[in-house]
Amino acid sequence: IWLLLNSIFDWVGILGLDSNRSSEFQTLFHIIIVTFCIQFTAQLINTIYYALQKPAMVGLAFLLGSAFSLLMILALSMAGINGLFWMGLSFVAGTILSLLLLTAKLFLIDRHDLMPVFTGFVFSWRQIFSPSGSFDFSVSDCKCADQPLPEFGRCSRIQCSL
């Protein structure tokens, strides 16, 4: 919805920017909105690290994101690519890349037991793209996928079938 509304706003006039580069600014604002949505979901890893009592990993995510962005901007500058589009894209891509790398590190290397399990999740493309456009499912049976944690008496992974 915001991407559609973004084309209505005259950001060049609102922010007092150079009107000769209005299409470039419009594209840059689209990139900012899309990457904000991606970062909104990718930032969930920070909450998991705080819950695991590892706040330094959150700081590492910000450090890596800044370092990746700096390296990408330097590489683009050295290659002679000076467009606002590419600079903006490299700036936001560094943060997303660092969050995705730390998410993979957590679930694939450090804590396999926290990896999400999607068993019994079955859907039909015909059902999703039908004229009614509904996607309904219900969880019928949930059980502990492994032994309960002794210190908490709870499961670390829950497996549900539909």
C-alpha positions as a Markdown table, in Angstrom:
| # | Residue | x | y | z |
|---|---|---|---|---|
| 1 | Ile | 0.0 | 0.0 | 0.0 |
| 2 | Trp | 2.8 | 2.4 | 0.9 |
| 3 | Leu | 4.6 | 1.8 | -2.4 |
| 4 | Leu | 1.4 | 2.9 | -4.2 |
| 5 | Leu | 1.0 | 5.9 | -2.0 |
| 6 | Asn | 4.7 | 6.7 | -2.4 |
| 7 | Ser | 4.2 | 7.4 | -6.1 |
| 8 | Ile | 1.6 | 10.1 | -5.2 |
| 9 | Phe | 3.8 | 12.0 | -2.8 |
| 10 | Asp | 6.1 | 14.6 | -4.3 |
| 11 | Trp | 9.2 | 14.0 | -2.1 |
| 12 | Val | 11.3 | 16.4 | -4.1 |
| 13 | Gly | 8.9 | 19.2 | -3.3 |
| 14 | Ile | 8.3 | 18.2 | 0.3 |
| 15 | Leu | 12.0 | 17.9 | 1.1 |
| 16 | Gly | 13.2 | 20.7 | -1.1 |
| 17 | Leu | 15.5 | 18.5 | -3.2 |
| 18 | Asp | 16.9 | 19.1 | -6.7 |
| 19 | Ser | 14.0 | 18.6 | -9.2 |
| 20 | Asn | 16.4 | 17.4 | -11.9 |
| 21 | Arg | 16.9 | 14.1 | -10.0 |
| 22 | Ser | 13.3 | 13.5 | -9.0 |
| 23 | Ser | 13.1 | 10.0 | -10.6 |
| 24 | Glu | 16.3 | 9.0 | -8.8 |
| 25 | Phe | 14.9 | 10.2 | -5.5 |
| 26 | Gln | 11.6 | 8.4 | -6.1 |
| 27 | Thr | 13.4 | 5.1 | -6.7 |
| 28 | Leu | 15.6 | 5.7 | -3.6 |
| 29 | Phe | 12.4 | 6.2 | -1.5 |
| 30 | His | 11.0 | 2.9 | -2.8 |
| 31 | Ile | 14.2 | 1.2 | -1.8 |
| 32 | Ile | 14.1 | 2.7 | 1.7 |
| 33 | Ile | 10.4 | 1.6 | 2.2 |
| 34 | Val | 11.1 | -2.0 | 1.0 |
| 35 | Thr | 14.2 | -2.4 | 3.0 |
| 36 | Phe | 12.4 | -1.0 | 6.1 |
| 37 | Cys | 9.9 | -3.8 | 5.8 |
| 38 | Ile | 12.6 | -6.4 | 5.4 |
| 39 | Gln | 14.6 | -5.0 | 8.3 |
| 40 | Phe | 11.4 | -5.0 | 10.5 |
| 41 | Thr | 11.2 | -8.8 | 10.2 |
| 42 | Ala | 14.9 | -9.4 | 10.2 |
| 43 | Gln | 15.4 | -7.4 | 13.4 |
| 44 | Leu | 13.5 | -10.2 | 15.3 |
| 45 | Ile | 16.9 | -12.0 | 15.7 |
| 46 | Asn | 17.9 | -9.1 | 18.1 |
| 47 | Thr | 15.0 | -10.0 | 20.4 |
| 48 | Ile | 16.1 | -13.7 | 20.4 |
| 49 | Tyr | 19.7 | -12.7 | 21.2 |
| 50 | Tyr | 18.5 | -10.5 | 24.1 |
| 51 | Ala | 16.4 | -13.4 | 25.4 |
| 52 | Leu | 19.5 | -15.6 | 25.3 |
| 53 | Gln | 21.4 | -13.1 | 27.3 |
| 54 | Lys | 23.7 | -12.2 | 24.4 |
| 55 | Pro | 23.3 | -8.5 | 23.9 |
| 56 | Ala | 26.8 | -8.2 | 22.4 |
| 57 | Met | 25.5 | -10.1 | 19.4 |
| 58 | Val | 23.1 | -7.2 | 18.8 |
| 59 | Gly | 25.9 | -4.8 | 18.8 |
| 60 | Leu | 27.8 | -7.1 | 16.5 |
| 61 | Ala | 24.9 | -7.0 | 14.1 |
| 62 | Phe | 25.1 | -3.2 | 14.0 |
| 63 | Leu | 28.9 | -3.2 | 13.6 |
| 64 | Leu | 28.8 | -5.7 | 10.8 |
| 65 | Gly | 26.0 | -3.9 | 9.1 |
| 66 | Ser | 28.0 | -0.6 | 9.1 |
| 67 | Ala | 31.2 | -2.4 | 8.0 |
| 68 | Phe | 29.4 | -4.2 | 5.1 |
| 69 | Ser | 27.8 | -0.9 | 4.0 |
| 70 | Leu | 31.1 | 0.9 | 4.2 |
| 71 | Leu | 32.8 | -1.8 | 2.2 |
| 72 | Met | 30.1 | -1.8 | -0.5 |
| 73 | Ile | 30.2 | 2.0 | -0.8 |
| 74 | Leu | 34.0 | 2.0 | -1.1 |
| 75 | Ala | 33.8 | -0.8 | -3.7 |
| 76 | Leu | 31.2 | 1.2 | -5.7 |
| 77 | Ser | 33.3 | 4.4 | -5.5 |
| 78 | Met | 36.5 | 2.6 | -6.6 |
| 79 | Ala | 34.6 | 1.0 | -9.5 |
| 80 | Gly | 33.4 | 4.5 | -10.6 |
| 81 | Ile | 29.7 | 3.9 | -9.8 |
| 82 | Asn | 28.5 | 7.1 | -8.2 |
| 83 | Gly | 24.7 | 6.9 | -8.6 |
| 84 | Leu | 22.5 | 7.8 | -5.6 |
| 85 | Phe | 20.5 | 4.6 | -6.3 |
| 86 | Trp | 23.5 | 2.3 | -5.9 |
| 87 | Met | 24.9 | 4.2 | -2.9 |
| 88 | Gly | 21.5 | 4.0 | -1.1 |
| 89 | Leu | 21.1 | 0.3 | -2.0 |
| 90 | Ser | 24.5 | -0.6 | -0.7 |
| 91 | Phe | 23.9 | 1.4 | 2.5 |
| 92 | Val | 20.7 | -0.5 | 3.4 |
| 93 | Ala | 21.9 | -3.9 | 2.1 |
| 94 | Gly | 24.8 | -4.0 | 4.6 |
| 95 | Thr | 22.4 | -4.0 | 7.5 |
| 96 | Ile | 20.1 | -6.7 | 6.0 |
| 97 | Leu | 23.1 | -8.8 | 5.1 |
| 98 | Ser | 24.5 | -8.7 | 8.7 |
| 99 | Leu | 21.1 | -9.6 | 10.2 |
| 100 | Leu | 20.6 | -12.5 | 7.8 |
| 101 | Leu | 24.1 | -13.8 | 8.5 |
| 102 | Leu | 23.6 | -13.7 | 12.3 |
| 103 | Thr | 20.2 | -15.4 | 11.9 |
| 104 | Ala | 21.9 | -18.2 | 9.9 |
| 105 | Lys | 24.6 | -18.4 | 12.5 |
| 106 | Leu | 22.2 | -18.7 | 15.4 |
| 107 | Phe | 19.9 | -21.3 | 13.8 |
| 108 | Leu | 22.4 | -23.4 | 11.8 |
| 109 | Ile | 25.5 | -23.3 | 14.0 |
| 110 | Asp | 24.8 | -22.2 | 17.6 |
| 111 | Arg | 21.3 | -23.4 | 18.5 |
| 112 | His | 19.7 | -26.0 | 16.3 |
| 113 | Asp | 17.1 | -26.6 | 19.0 |
| 114 | Leu | 15.6 | -23.1 | 18.3 |
| 115 | Met | 15.2 | -23.6 | 14.6 |
| 116 | Pro | 11.6 | -23.2 | 13.5 |
| 117 | Val | 9.9 | -26.5 | 12.5 |
| 118 | Phe | 7.2 | -26.4 | 9.8 |
| 119 | Thr | 6.0 | -30.0 | 9.6 |
| 120 | Gly | 2.5 | -30.8 | 8.5 |
| 121 | Phe | 2.2 | -27.4 | 6.9 |
| 122 | Val | 0.4 | -28.2 | 3.6 |
| 123 | Phe | -1.2 | -25.7 | 1.4 |
| 124 | Ser | -2.5 | -25.6 | -2.2 |
| 125 | Trp | -1.6 | -22.9 | -4.7 |
| 126 | Arg | -5.1 | -23.3 | -6.1 |
| 127 | Gln | -6.6 | -22.5 | -2.8 |
| 128 | Ile | -4.5 | -19.4 | -2.3 |
| 129 | Phe | -5.1 | -18.0 | -5.8 |
| 130 | Ser | -8.7 | -19.0 | -6.0 |
| 131 | Pro | -11.3 | -16.3 | -6.6 |
| 132 | Ser | -12.1 | -16.3 | -2.9 |
| 133 | Gly | -8.4 | -15.9 | -2.1 |
| 134 | Ser | -8.6 | -17.6 | 1.3 |
| 135 | Phe | -5.9 | -19.4 | 3.1 |
| 136 | Asp | -7.2 | -21.2 | 6.1 |
| 137 | Phe | -5.6 | -23.8 | 8.3 |
| 138 | Ser | -6.0 | -25.1 | 11.8 |
| 139 | Val | -3.6 | -26.7 | 14.2 |
| 140 | Ser | -5.0 | -29.9 | 15.4 |
| 141 | Asp | -2.3 | -31.7 | 17.4 |
| 142 | Cys | 0.8 | -30.2 | 19.1 |
| 143 | Lys | 3.4 | -32.2 | 21.0 |
| 144 | Cys | 6.9 | -31.8 | 22.3 |
| 145 | Ala | 9.4 | -32.5 | 19.5 |
| 146 | Asp | 12.2 | -33.3 | 22.0 |
| 147 | Gln | 12.7 | -33.9 | 25.6 |
| 148 | Pro | 11.5 | -31.1 | 27.9 |
| 149 | Leu | 14.3 | -28.9 | 29.2 |
| 150 | Pro | 15.1 | -30.0 | 32.8 |
| 151 | Glu | 15.6 | -26.5 | 34.2 |
| 152 | Phe | 12.3 | -25.2 | 32.9 |
| 153 | Gly | 10.2 | -28.3 | 32.5 |
| 154 | Arg | 9.1 | -27.0 | 29.1 |
| 155 | Cys | 9.8 | -28.0 | 25.5 |
| 156 | Ser | 12.4 | -26.2 | 23.5 |
| 157 | Arg | 10.7 | -27.2 | 20.2 |
| 158 | Ile | 7.0 | -27.8 | 19.7 |
| 159 | Gln | 5.8 | -29.7 | 16.6 |
| 160 | Cys | 2.2 | -29.3 | 15.4 |
| 161 | Ser | 0.3 | -31.1 | 12.7 |
| 162 | Leu | -2.5 | -29.6 | 10.8 |
